[in-house]
């Protein structure tokens, strides 16, 4: 018999490559999870200001969901792996009401997958081959390292066509971006932006579409925070910042790019506080072959019949859904006002935002005021110290910021002044 100690793990090269892929955001979350607050398992745990979650509407969504869950004999049978026709039609209706597509969406334009991350992964699987690459506008949501690269053989290449975190697209920087031969197949964009908490203008979006068309790239727009914006300010017509515009609503898009190259990712996790239900959508109006491909691959992320009916019952009440969207925007705006006033009181620099549930702060000035320079090593030490003292925050490093000193803070929490004192050490 062969010595068991001499037998390797015998994993595929694909699996080994996936294990070796660096995903800083995931590594930090794994480090923090045992420390985080849980009402029963860890009641004295750290406040979770590092994950993007919205607690402001939890009671409302819980009350509504309790009326939406039902069991039927048909739940014991296979449902539609890519979502029932009813669910896909209701998602199309939701987006027709709130994303203002030029051409109304139809149920055939929607594929249901287990989360927005899975939507990105399935699109990459269908649009790029091993050895190809995906370009992403950076800084970017750190789990794209996972969504794009794991088990795909595809590389993720960050590009930085902005002069500042909250700045728009600089065309000179964008056009100077080097495309590596024909190996780059996709441009990945988050709008509203993460971690920035702001939106691209229509002008910038057209620049990005033109750039993609020039290089024959597919474009994936991740719009998962599309309904968590507070521009215009709820109850007014005033806009403090650039409002959100879905790429679906750009008229005559064929002037900038072939429409079959444009794809949208959406989901229920962020705008509807349903992270745990794992419900995401691939939205495509013009590429029938791609829709067929992701419908086939959805067999490996089969849609639960219970989740399907639960969300159908939720979305059918359009009056309640529209109330929820508007109320969520109002509460996010109030939480944003509280947060920014408190940061200003403490002299903490932040990037003005128009999107919940988080805000980016920059603390390098605090060091410069004392004749010091911040570094990624100091940023890491601050992150670790905050966690050990009861607060989990997201450092800029996990979003691939080029400069140290940025932190993303989730503010969509139940406000408690004791929590604030724990975070900033004030009294």
PDB file of N, CA, C and O in Angstrom, residues 253-312:
ATOM      1  N   UNK A 253     -28.164  53.876 -27.330  1.00  0.00           N
ATOM      2  CA  UNK A 253     -26.880  53.372 -26.841  1.00  0.00           C
ATOM      3  C   UNK A 253     -26.012  52.845 -27.973  1.00  0.00           C
ATOM      4  O   UNK A 253     -24.779  52.826 -27.879  1.00  0.00           O
ATOM      5  N   UNK A 254     -26.653  52.473 -29.086  1.00  0.00           N
ATOM      6  CA  UNK A 254     -25.893  51.949 -30.230  1.00  0.00           C
ATOM      7  C   UNK A 254     -24.971  53.001 -30.846  1.00  0.00           C
ATOM      8  O   UNK A 254     -24.072  52.664 -31.627  1.00  0.00           O
ATOM      9  N   UNK A 255     -25.157  54.279 -30.486  1.00  0.00           N
ATOM     10  CA  UNK A 255     -24.240  55.323 -30.955  1.00  0.00           C
ATOM     11  C   UNK A 255     -22.862  55.175 -30.309  1.00  0.00           C
ATOM     12  O   UNK A 255     -21.867  55.669 -30.852  1.00  0.00           O
ATOM     13  N   UNK A 256     -22.807  54.506 -29.161  1.00  0.00           N
ATOM     14  CA  UNK A 256     -21.535  54.387 -28.443  1.00  0.00           C
ATOM     15  C   UNK A 256     -20.997  52.963 -28.420  1.00  0.00           C
ATOM     16  O   UNK A 256     -19.799  52.762 -28.335  1.00  0.00           O
ATOM     17  N   UNK A 257     -21.883  51.968 -28.495  1.00  0.00           N
ATOM     18  CA  UNK A 257     -21.440  50.582 -28.431  1.00  0.00           C
ATOM     19  C   UNK A 257     -22.539  49.675 -28.969  1.00  0.00           C
ATOM     20  O   UNK A 257     -23.724  50.019 -28.910  1.00  0.00           O
ATOM     21  N   UNK A 258     -22.153  48.518 -29.481  1.00  0.00           N
ATOM     22  CA  UNK A 258     -23.145  47.530 -29.895  1.00  0.00           C
ATOM     23  C   UNK A 258     -23.905  47.056 -28.658  1.00  0.00           C
ATOM     24  O   UNK A 258     -23.283  46.585 -27.695  1.00  0.00           O
ATOM     25  N   UNK A 259     -25.229  47.170 -28.630  1.00  0.00           N
ATOM     26  CA  UNK A 259     -25.994  46.862 -27.412  1.00  0.00           C
ATOM     27  C   UNK A 259     -25.799  45.437 -26.898  1.00  0.00           C
ATOM     28  O   UNK A 259     -25.904  45.201 -25.687  1.00  0.00           O
ATOM     29  N   UNK A 260     -25.495  44.488 -27.796  1.00  0.00           N
ATOM     30  CA  UNK A 260     -25.328  43.103 -27.338  1.00  0.00           C
ATOM     31  C   UNK A 260     -24.062  42.904 -26.518  1.00  0.00           C
ATOM     32  O   UNK A 260     -23.847  41.823 -25.960  1.00  0.00           O
ATOM     33  N   UNK A 261     -23.237  43.952 -26.385  1.00  0.00           N
ATOM     34  CA  UNK A 261     -22.032  43.882 -25.555  1.00  0.00           C
ATOM     35  C   UNK A 261     -22.263  44.414 -24.142  1.00  0.00           C
ATOM     36  O   UNK A 261     -21.343  44.391 -23.318  1.00  0.00           O
ATOM     37  N   UNK A 262     -23.476  44.885 -23.842  1.00  0.00           N
ATOM     38  CA  UNK A 262     -23.750  45.540 -22.562  1.00  0.00           C
ATOM     39  C   UNK A 262     -24.640  44.637 -21.702  1.00  0.00           C
ATOM     40  O   UNK A 262     -25.695  44.166 -22.148  1.00  0.00           O
ATOM     41  N   UNK A 263     -24.214  44.414 -20.441  1.00  0.00           N
ATOM     42  CA  UNK A 263     -24.910  43.516 -19.534  1.00  0.00           C
ATOM     43  C   UNK A 263     -24.983  44.156 -18.145  1.00  0.00           C
ATOM     44  O   UNK A 263     -24.060  44.871 -17.734  1.00  0.00           O
ATOM     45  N   UNK A 264     -26.059  43.873 -17.419  1.00  0.00           N
ATOM     46  CA  UNK A 264     -26.288  44.479 -16.102  1.00  0.00           C
ATOM     47  C   UNK A 264     -26.437  43.379 -15.059  1.00  0.00           C
ATOM     48  O   UNK A 264     -27.056  42.341 -15.305  1.00  0.00           O
ATOM     49  N   UNK A 265     -25.850  43.632 -13.884  1.00  0.00           N
ATOM     50  CA  UNK A 265     -26.006  42.765 -12.719  1.00  0.00           C
ATOM     51  C   UNK A 265     -26.804  43.521 -11.659  1.00  0.00           C
ATOM     52  O   UNK A 265     -26.528  44.692 -11.381  1.00  0.00           O
ATOM     53  N   UNK A 266     -27.793  42.847 -11.109  1.00  0.00           N
ATOM     54  CA  UNK A 266     -28.573  43.431 -10.017  1.00  0.00           C
ATOM     55  C   UNK A 266     -28.879  42.325  -9.010  1.00  0.00           C
ATOM     56  O   UNK A 266     -28.578  41.150  -9.249  1.00  0.00           O
ATOM     57  N   UNK A 267     -29.438  42.687  -7.852  1.00  0.00           N
ATOM     58  CA  UNK A 267     -29.753  41.692  -6.839  1.00  0.00           C
ATOM     59  C   UNK A 267     -30.581  42.283  -5.717  1.00  0.00           C
ATOM     60  O   UNK A 267     -30.831  43.490  -5.666  1.00  0.00           O
ATOM     61  N   UNK A 268     -30.989  41.421  -4.764  1.00  0.00           N
ATOM     62  CA  UNK A 268     -31.850  41.829  -3.652  1.00  0.00           C
ATOM     63  C   UNK A 268     -31.071  42.087  -2.371  1.00  0.00           C
ATOM     64  O   UNK A 268     -31.649  42.518  -1.376  1.00  0.00           O
ATOM     65  N   UNK A 269     -29.766  41.816  -2.367  1.00  0.00           N
ATOM     66  CA  UNK A 269     -28.997  41.884  -1.123  1.00  0.00           C
ATOM     67  C   UNK A 269     -28.926  43.286  -0.538  1.00  0.00           C
ATOM     68  O   UNK A 269     -29.128  43.478   0.661  1.00  0.00           O
ATOM     69  N   UNK A 270     -28.639  44.277  -1.363  1.00  0.00           N
ATOM     70  CA  UNK A 270     -28.321  45.609  -0.850  1.00  0.00           C
ATOM     71  C   UNK A 270     -29.549  46.516  -0.754  1.00  0.00           C
ATOM     72  O   UNK A 270     -29.854  47.054   0.306  1.00  0.00           O
ATOM     73  N   UNK A 271     -30.261  46.673  -1.860  1.00  0.00           N
ATOM     74  CA  UNK A 271     -31.405  47.585  -1.860  1.00  0.00           C
ATOM     75  C   UNK A 271     -32.561  47.075  -1.008  1.00  0.00           C
ATOM     76  O   UNK A 271     -33.409  47.859  -0.565  1.00  0.00           O
ATOM     77  N   UNK A 272     -32.606  45.739  -0.777  1.00  0.00           N
ATOM     78  CA  UNK A 272     -33.716  45.171  -0.023  1.00  0.00           C
ATOM     79  C   UNK A 272     -33.259  44.434   1.239  1.00  0.00           C
ATOM     80  O   UNK A 272     -34.032  43.677   1.828  1.00  0.00           O
ATOM     81  N   UNK A 273     -32.016  44.662   1.658  1.00  0.00           N
ATOM     82  CA  UNK A 273     -31.511  44.152   2.943  1.00  0.00           C
ATOM     83  C   UNK A 273     -31.604  42.630   3.045  1.00  0.00           C
ATOM     84  O   UNK A 273     -31.817  42.083   4.131  1.00  0.00           O
ATOM     85  N   UNK A 274     -31.449  41.911   1.922  1.00  0.00           N
ATOM     86  CA  UNK A 274     -31.650  40.468   1.891  1.00  0.00           C
ATOM     87  C   UNK A 274     -30.358  39.752   1.517  1.00  0.00           C
ATOM     88  O   UNK A 274     -30.344  38.884   0.636  1.00  0.00           O
ATOM     89  N   UNK A 275     -29.262  40.070   2.209  1.00  0.00           N
ATOM     90  CA  UNK A 275     -27.976  39.453   1.900  1.00  0.00           C
ATOM     91  C   UNK A 275     -28.050  37.928   1.941  1.00  0.00           C
ATOM     92  O   UNK A 275     -27.461  37.239   1.103  1.00  0.00           O
ATOM     93  N   UNK A 276     -28.752  37.394   2.934  1.00  0.00           N
ATOM     94  CA  UNK A 276     -28.736  35.954   3.157  1.00  0.00           C
ATOM     95  C   UNK A 276     -29.591  35.147   2.197  1.00  0.00           C
ATOM     96  O   UNK A 276     -29.411  33.931   2.101  1.00  0.00           O
ATOM     97  N   UNK A 277     -30.522  35.775   1.478  1.00  0.00           N
ATOM     98  CA  UNK A 277     -31.373  35.027   0.564  1.00  0.00           C
ATOM     99  C   UNK A 277     -30.635  34.613  -0.710  1.00  0.00           C
ATOM    100  O   UNK A 277     -31.066  33.702  -1.404  1.00  0.00           O
ATOM    101  N   UNK A 278     -29.525  35.281  -1.016  1.00  0.00           N
ATOM    102  CA  UNK A 278     -28.705  34.978  -2.189  1.00  0.00           C
ATOM    103  C   UNK A 278     -29.544  35.005  -3.464  1.00  0.00           C
ATOM    104  O   UNK A 278     -29.840  33.982  -4.080  1.00  0.00           O
ATOM    105  N   UNK A 279     -29.925  36.187  -3.846  1.00  0.00           N
ATOM    106  CA  UNK A 279     -30.765  36.365  -5.025  1.00  0.00           C
ATOM    107  C   UNK A 279     -30.177  37.463  -5.904  1.00  0.00           C
ATOM    108  O   UNK A 279     -30.179  38.638  -5.526  1.00  0.00           O
ATOM    109  N   UNK A 280     -29.635  37.069  -7.047  1.00  0.00           N
ATOM    110  CA  UNK A 280     -29.067  38.034  -7.979  1.00  0.00           C
ATOM    111  C   UNK A 280     -29.654  37.838  -9.364  1.00  0.00           C
ATOM    112  O   UNK A 280     -30.286  36.817  -9.661  1.00  0.00           O
ATOM    113  N   UNK A 281     -29.427  38.832 -10.241  1.00  0.00           N
ATOM    114  CA  UNK A 281     -30.029  38.799 -11.572  1.00  0.00           C
ATOM    115  C   UNK A 281     -29.027  39.231 -12.632  1.00  0.00           C
ATOM    116  O   UNK A 281     -28.294  40.210 -12.452  1.00  0.00           O
ATOM    117  N   UNK A 282     -29.002  38.496 -13.719  1.00  0.00           N
ATOM    118  CA  UNK A 282     -28.295  38.917 -14.928  1.00  0.00           C
ATOM    119  C   UNK A 282     -29.343  39.510 -15.855  1.00  0.00           C
ATOM    120  O   UNK A 282     -30.340  38.854 -16.183  1.00  0.00           O
ATOM    121  N   UNK A 283     -29.120  40.750 -16.259  1.00  0.00           N
ATOM    122  CA  UNK A 283     -30.088  41.461 -17.098  1.00  0.00           C
ATOM    123  C   UNK A 283     -29.457  41.687 -18.466  1.00  0.00           C
ATOM    124  O   UNK A 283     -28.406  42.325 -18.578  1.00  0.00           O
ATOM    125  N   UNK A 284     -30.094  41.147 -19.495  1.00  0.00           N
ATOM    126  CA  UNK A 284     -29.557  41.276 -20.849  1.00  0.00           C
ATOM    127  C   UNK A 284     -30.713  41.377 -21.834  1.00  0.00           C
ATOM    128  O   UNK A 284     -31.594  40.524 -21.870  1.00  0.00           O
ATOM    129  N   UNK A 285     -30.702  42.434 -22.635  1.00  0.00           N
ATOM    130  CA  UNK A 285     -31.802  42.668 -23.568  1.00  0.00           C
ATOM    131  C   UNK A 285     -31.491  42.292 -25.011  1.00  0.00           C
ATOM    132  O   UNK A 285     -32.411  42.116 -25.811  1.00  0.00           O
ATOM    133  N   UNK A 286     -30.214  42.178 -25.359  1.00  0.00           N
ATOM    134  CA  UNK A 286     -29.870  42.104 -26.781  1.00  0.00           C
ATOM    135  C   UNK A 286     -29.078  40.876 -27.197  1.00  0.00           C
ATOM    136  O   UNK A 286     -28.899  40.646 -28.382  1.00  0.00           O
ATOM    137  N   UNK A 287     -28.569  40.089 -26.257  1.00  0.00           N
ATOM    138  CA  UNK A 287     -27.669  38.994 -26.602  1.00  0.00           C
ATOM    139  C   UNK A 287     -28.328  37.657 -26.263  1.00  0.00           C
ATOM    140  O   UNK A 287     -28.176  37.121 -25.168  1.00  0.00           O
ATOM    141  N   UNK A 288     -29.079  37.108 -27.218  1.00  0.00           N
ATOM    142  CA  UNK A 288     -29.821  35.870 -26.985  1.00  0.00           C
ATOM    143  C   UNK A 288     -28.891  34.697 -26.713  1.00  0.00           C
ATOM    144  O   UNK A 288     -29.214  33.816 -25.905  1.00  0.00           O
ATOM    145  N   UNK A 289     -27.735  34.669 -27.386  1.00  0.00           N
ATOM    146  CA  UNK A 289     -26.791  33.563 -27.165  1.00  0.00           C
ATOM    147  C   UNK A 289     -26.271  33.576 -25.730  1.00  0.00           C
ATOM    148  O   UNK A 289     -26.133  32.522 -25.093  1.00  0.00           O
ATOM    149  N   UNK A 290     -25.975  34.761 -25.211  1.00  0.00           N
ATOM    150  CA  UNK A 290     -25.505  34.853 -23.828  1.00  0.00           C
ATOM    151  C   UNK A 290     -26.606  34.414 -22.862  1.00  0.00           C
ATOM    152  O   UNK A 290     -26.340  33.687 -21.902  1.00  0.00           O
ATOM    153  N   UNK A 291     -27.823  34.827 -23.110  1.00  0.00           N
ATOM    154  CA  UNK A 291     -28.931  34.416 -22.237  1.00  0.00           C
ATOM    155  C   UNK A 291     -29.061  32.898 -22.214  1.00  0.00           C
ATOM    156  O   UNK A 291     -29.295  32.290 -21.156  1.00  0.00           O
ATOM    157  N   UNK A 292     -28.890  32.268 -23.365  1.00  0.00           N
ATOM    158  CA  UNK A 292     -28.958  30.804 -23.426  1.00  0.00           C
ATOM    159  C   UNK A 292     -27.815  30.181 -22.629  1.00  0.00           C
ATOM    160  O   UNK A 292     -28.006  29.185 -21.919  1.00  0.00           O
ATOM    161  N   UNK A 293     -26.630  30.787 -22.720  1.00  0.00           N
ATOM    162  CA  UNK A 293     -25.462  30.246 -22.021  1.00  0.00           C
ATOM    163  C   UNK A 293     -25.625  30.335 -20.513  1.00  0.00           C
ATOM    164  O   UNK A 293     -25.350  29.374 -19.784  1.00  0.00           O
ATOM    165  N   UNK A 294     -26.086  31.486 -19.993  1.00  0.00           N
ATOM    166  CA  UNK A 294     -26.219  31.625 -18.535  1.00  0.00           C
ATOM    167  C   UNK A 294     -27.424  30.850 -18.016  1.00  0.00           C
ATOM    168  O   UNK A 294     -27.443  30.422 -16.858  1.00  0.00           O
ATOM    169  N   UNK A 295     -28.427  30.643 -18.863  1.00  0.00           N
ATOM    170  CA  UNK A 295     -29.541  29.780 -18.469  1.00  0.00           C
ATOM    171  C   UNK A 295     -29.044  28.350 -18.272  1.00  0.00           C
ATOM    172  O   UNK A 295     -29.417  27.667 -17.306  1.00  0.00           O
ATOM    173  N   UNK A 296     -28.174  27.890 -19.160  1.00  0.00           N
ATOM    174  CA  UNK A 296     -27.614  26.549 -19.041  1.00  0.00           C
ATOM    175  C   UNK A 296     -26.745  26.415 -17.798  1.00  0.00           C
ATOM    176  O   UNK A 296     -26.871  25.455 -17.031  1.00  0.00           O
ATOM    177  N   UNK A 297     -25.858  27.394 -17.574  1.00  0.00           N
ATOM    178  CA  UNK A 297     -24.951  27.317 -16.418  1.00  0.00           C
ATOM    179  C   UNK A 297     -25.683  27.519 -15.100  1.00  0.00           C
ATOM    180  O   UNK A 297     -25.165  27.158 -14.037  1.00  0.00           O
ATOM    181  N   UNK A 298     -26.902  28.068 -15.130  1.00  0.00           N
ATOM    182  CA  UNK A 298     -27.661  28.246 -13.888  1.00  0.00           C
ATOM    183  C   UNK A 298     -28.058  26.908 -13.273  1.00  0.00           C
ATOM    184  O   UNK A 298     -28.458  26.853 -12.101  1.00  0.00           O
ATOM    185  N   UNK A 299     -27.937  25.812 -14.018  1.00  0.00           N
ATOM    186  CA  UNK A 299     -28.198  24.488 -13.466  1.00  0.00           C
ATOM    187  C   UNK A 299     -27.304  24.185 -12.267  1.00  0.00           C
ATOM    188  O   UNK A 299     -27.633  23.370 -11.418  1.00  0.00           O
ATOM    189  N   UNK A 300     -26.151  24.875 -12.169  1.00  0.00           N
ATOM    190  CA  UNK A 300     -25.206  24.616 -11.086  1.00  0.00           C
ATOM    191  C   UNK A 300     -25.375  25.605  -9.922  1.00  0.00           C
ATOM    192  O   UNK A 300     -24.605  25.583  -8.966  1.00  0.00           O
ATOM    193  N   UNK A 301     -26.371  26.474 -10.024  1.00  0.00           N
ATOM    194  CA  UNK A 301     -26.721  27.360  -8.917  1.00  0.00           C
ATOM    195  C   UNK A 301     -28.227  27.432  -8.826  1.00  0.00           C
ATOM    196  O   UNK A 301     -28.818  28.509  -8.809  1.00  0.00           O
ATOM    197  N   UNK A 302     -28.822  26.256  -8.782  1.00  0.00           N
ATOM    198  CA  UNK A 302     -30.269  26.092  -8.924  1.00  0.00           C
ATOM    199  C   UNK A 302     -31.054  27.002  -7.977  1.00  0.00           C
ATOM    200  O   UNK A 302     -30.793  27.065  -6.793  1.00  0.00           O
ATOM    201  N   UNK A 303     -32.039  27.682  -8.541  1.00  0.00           N
ATOM    202  CA  UNK A 303     -32.894  28.565  -7.767  1.00  0.00           C
ATOM    203  C   UNK A 303     -33.817  27.755  -6.863  1.00  0.00           C
ATOM    204  O   UNK A 303     -34.543  26.872  -7.322  1.00  0.00           O
ATOM    205  N   UNK A 304     -33.822  28.041  -5.555  1.00  0.00           N
ATOM    206  CA  UNK A 304     -34.694  27.360  -4.608  1.00  0.00           C
ATOM    207  C   UNK A 304     -36.151  27.728  -4.873  1.00  0.00           C
ATOM    208  O   UNK A 304     -36.480  28.904  -5.062  1.00  0.00           O
ATOM    209  N   UNK A 305     -37.023  26.728  -4.863  1.00  0.00           N
ATOM    210  CA  UNK A 305     -38.450  27.005  -5.061  1.00  0.00           C
ATOM    211  C   UNK A 305     -39.023  27.869  -3.950  1.00  0.00           C
ATOM    212  O   UNK A 305     -39.911  28.691  -4.182  1.00  0.00           O
ATOM    213  N   UNK A 306     -38.517  27.693  -2.728  1.00  0.00           N
ATOM    214  CA  UNK A 306     -39.008  28.496  -1.603  1.00  0.00           C
ATOM    215  C   UNK A 306     -38.603  29.958  -1.749  1.00  0.00           C
ATOM    216  O   UNK A 306     -39.416  30.869  -1.542  1.00  0.00           O
ATOM    217  N   UNK A 307     -37.331  30.194  -2.101  1.00  0.00           N
ATOM    218  CA  UNK A 307     -36.879  31.565  -2.321  1.00  0.00           C
ATOM    219  C   UNK A 307     -37.657  32.206  -3.458  1.00  0.00           C
ATOM    220  O   UNK A 307     -38.009  33.390  -3.410  1.00  0.00           O
ATOM    221  N   UNK A 308     -37.895  31.423  -4.496  1.00  0.00           N
ATOM    222  CA  UNK A 308     -38.607  31.928  -5.670  1.00  0.00           C
ATOM    223  C   UNK A 308     -39.981  32.457  -5.264  1.00  0.00           C
ATOM    224  O   UNK A 308     -40.343  33.611  -5.550  1.00  0.00           O
ATOM    225  N   UNK A 309     -40.756  31.627  -4.558  1.00  0.00           N
ATOM    226  CA  UNK A 309     -42.104  32.057  -4.191  1.00  0.00           C
ATOM    227  C   UNK A 309     -42.078  33.180  -3.158  1.00  0.00           C
ATOM    228  O   UNK A 309     -42.907  34.097  -3.188  1.00  0.00           O
ATOM    229  N   UNK A 310     -41.157  33.108  -2.217  1.00  0.00           N
ATOM    230  CA  UNK A 310     -41.046  34.153  -1.204  1.00  0.00           C
ATOM    231  C   UNK A 310     -40.860  35.519  -1.853  1.00  0.00           C
ATOM    232  O   UNK A 310     -41.561  36.491  -1.522  1.00  0.00           O
ATOM    233  N   UNK A 311     -39.930  35.605  -2.795  1.00  0.00           N
ATOM    234  CA  UNK A 311     -39.652  36.897  -3.425  1.00  0.00           C
ATOM    235  C   UNK A 311     -40.761  37.276  -4.392  1.00  0.00           C
ATOM    236  O   UNK A 311     -41.073  38.469  -4.552  1.00  0.00           O
ATOM    237  N   UNK A 312     -41.402  36.297  -5.028  1.00  0.00           N
ATOM    238  CA  UNK A 312     -42.576  36.609  -5.846  1.00  0.00           C
ATOM    239  C   UNK A 312     -43.651  37.288  -5.004  1.00  0.00           C
ATOM    240  O   UNK A 312     -44.208  38.322  -5.390  1.00  0.00           O
TER     241      UNK A 312
END
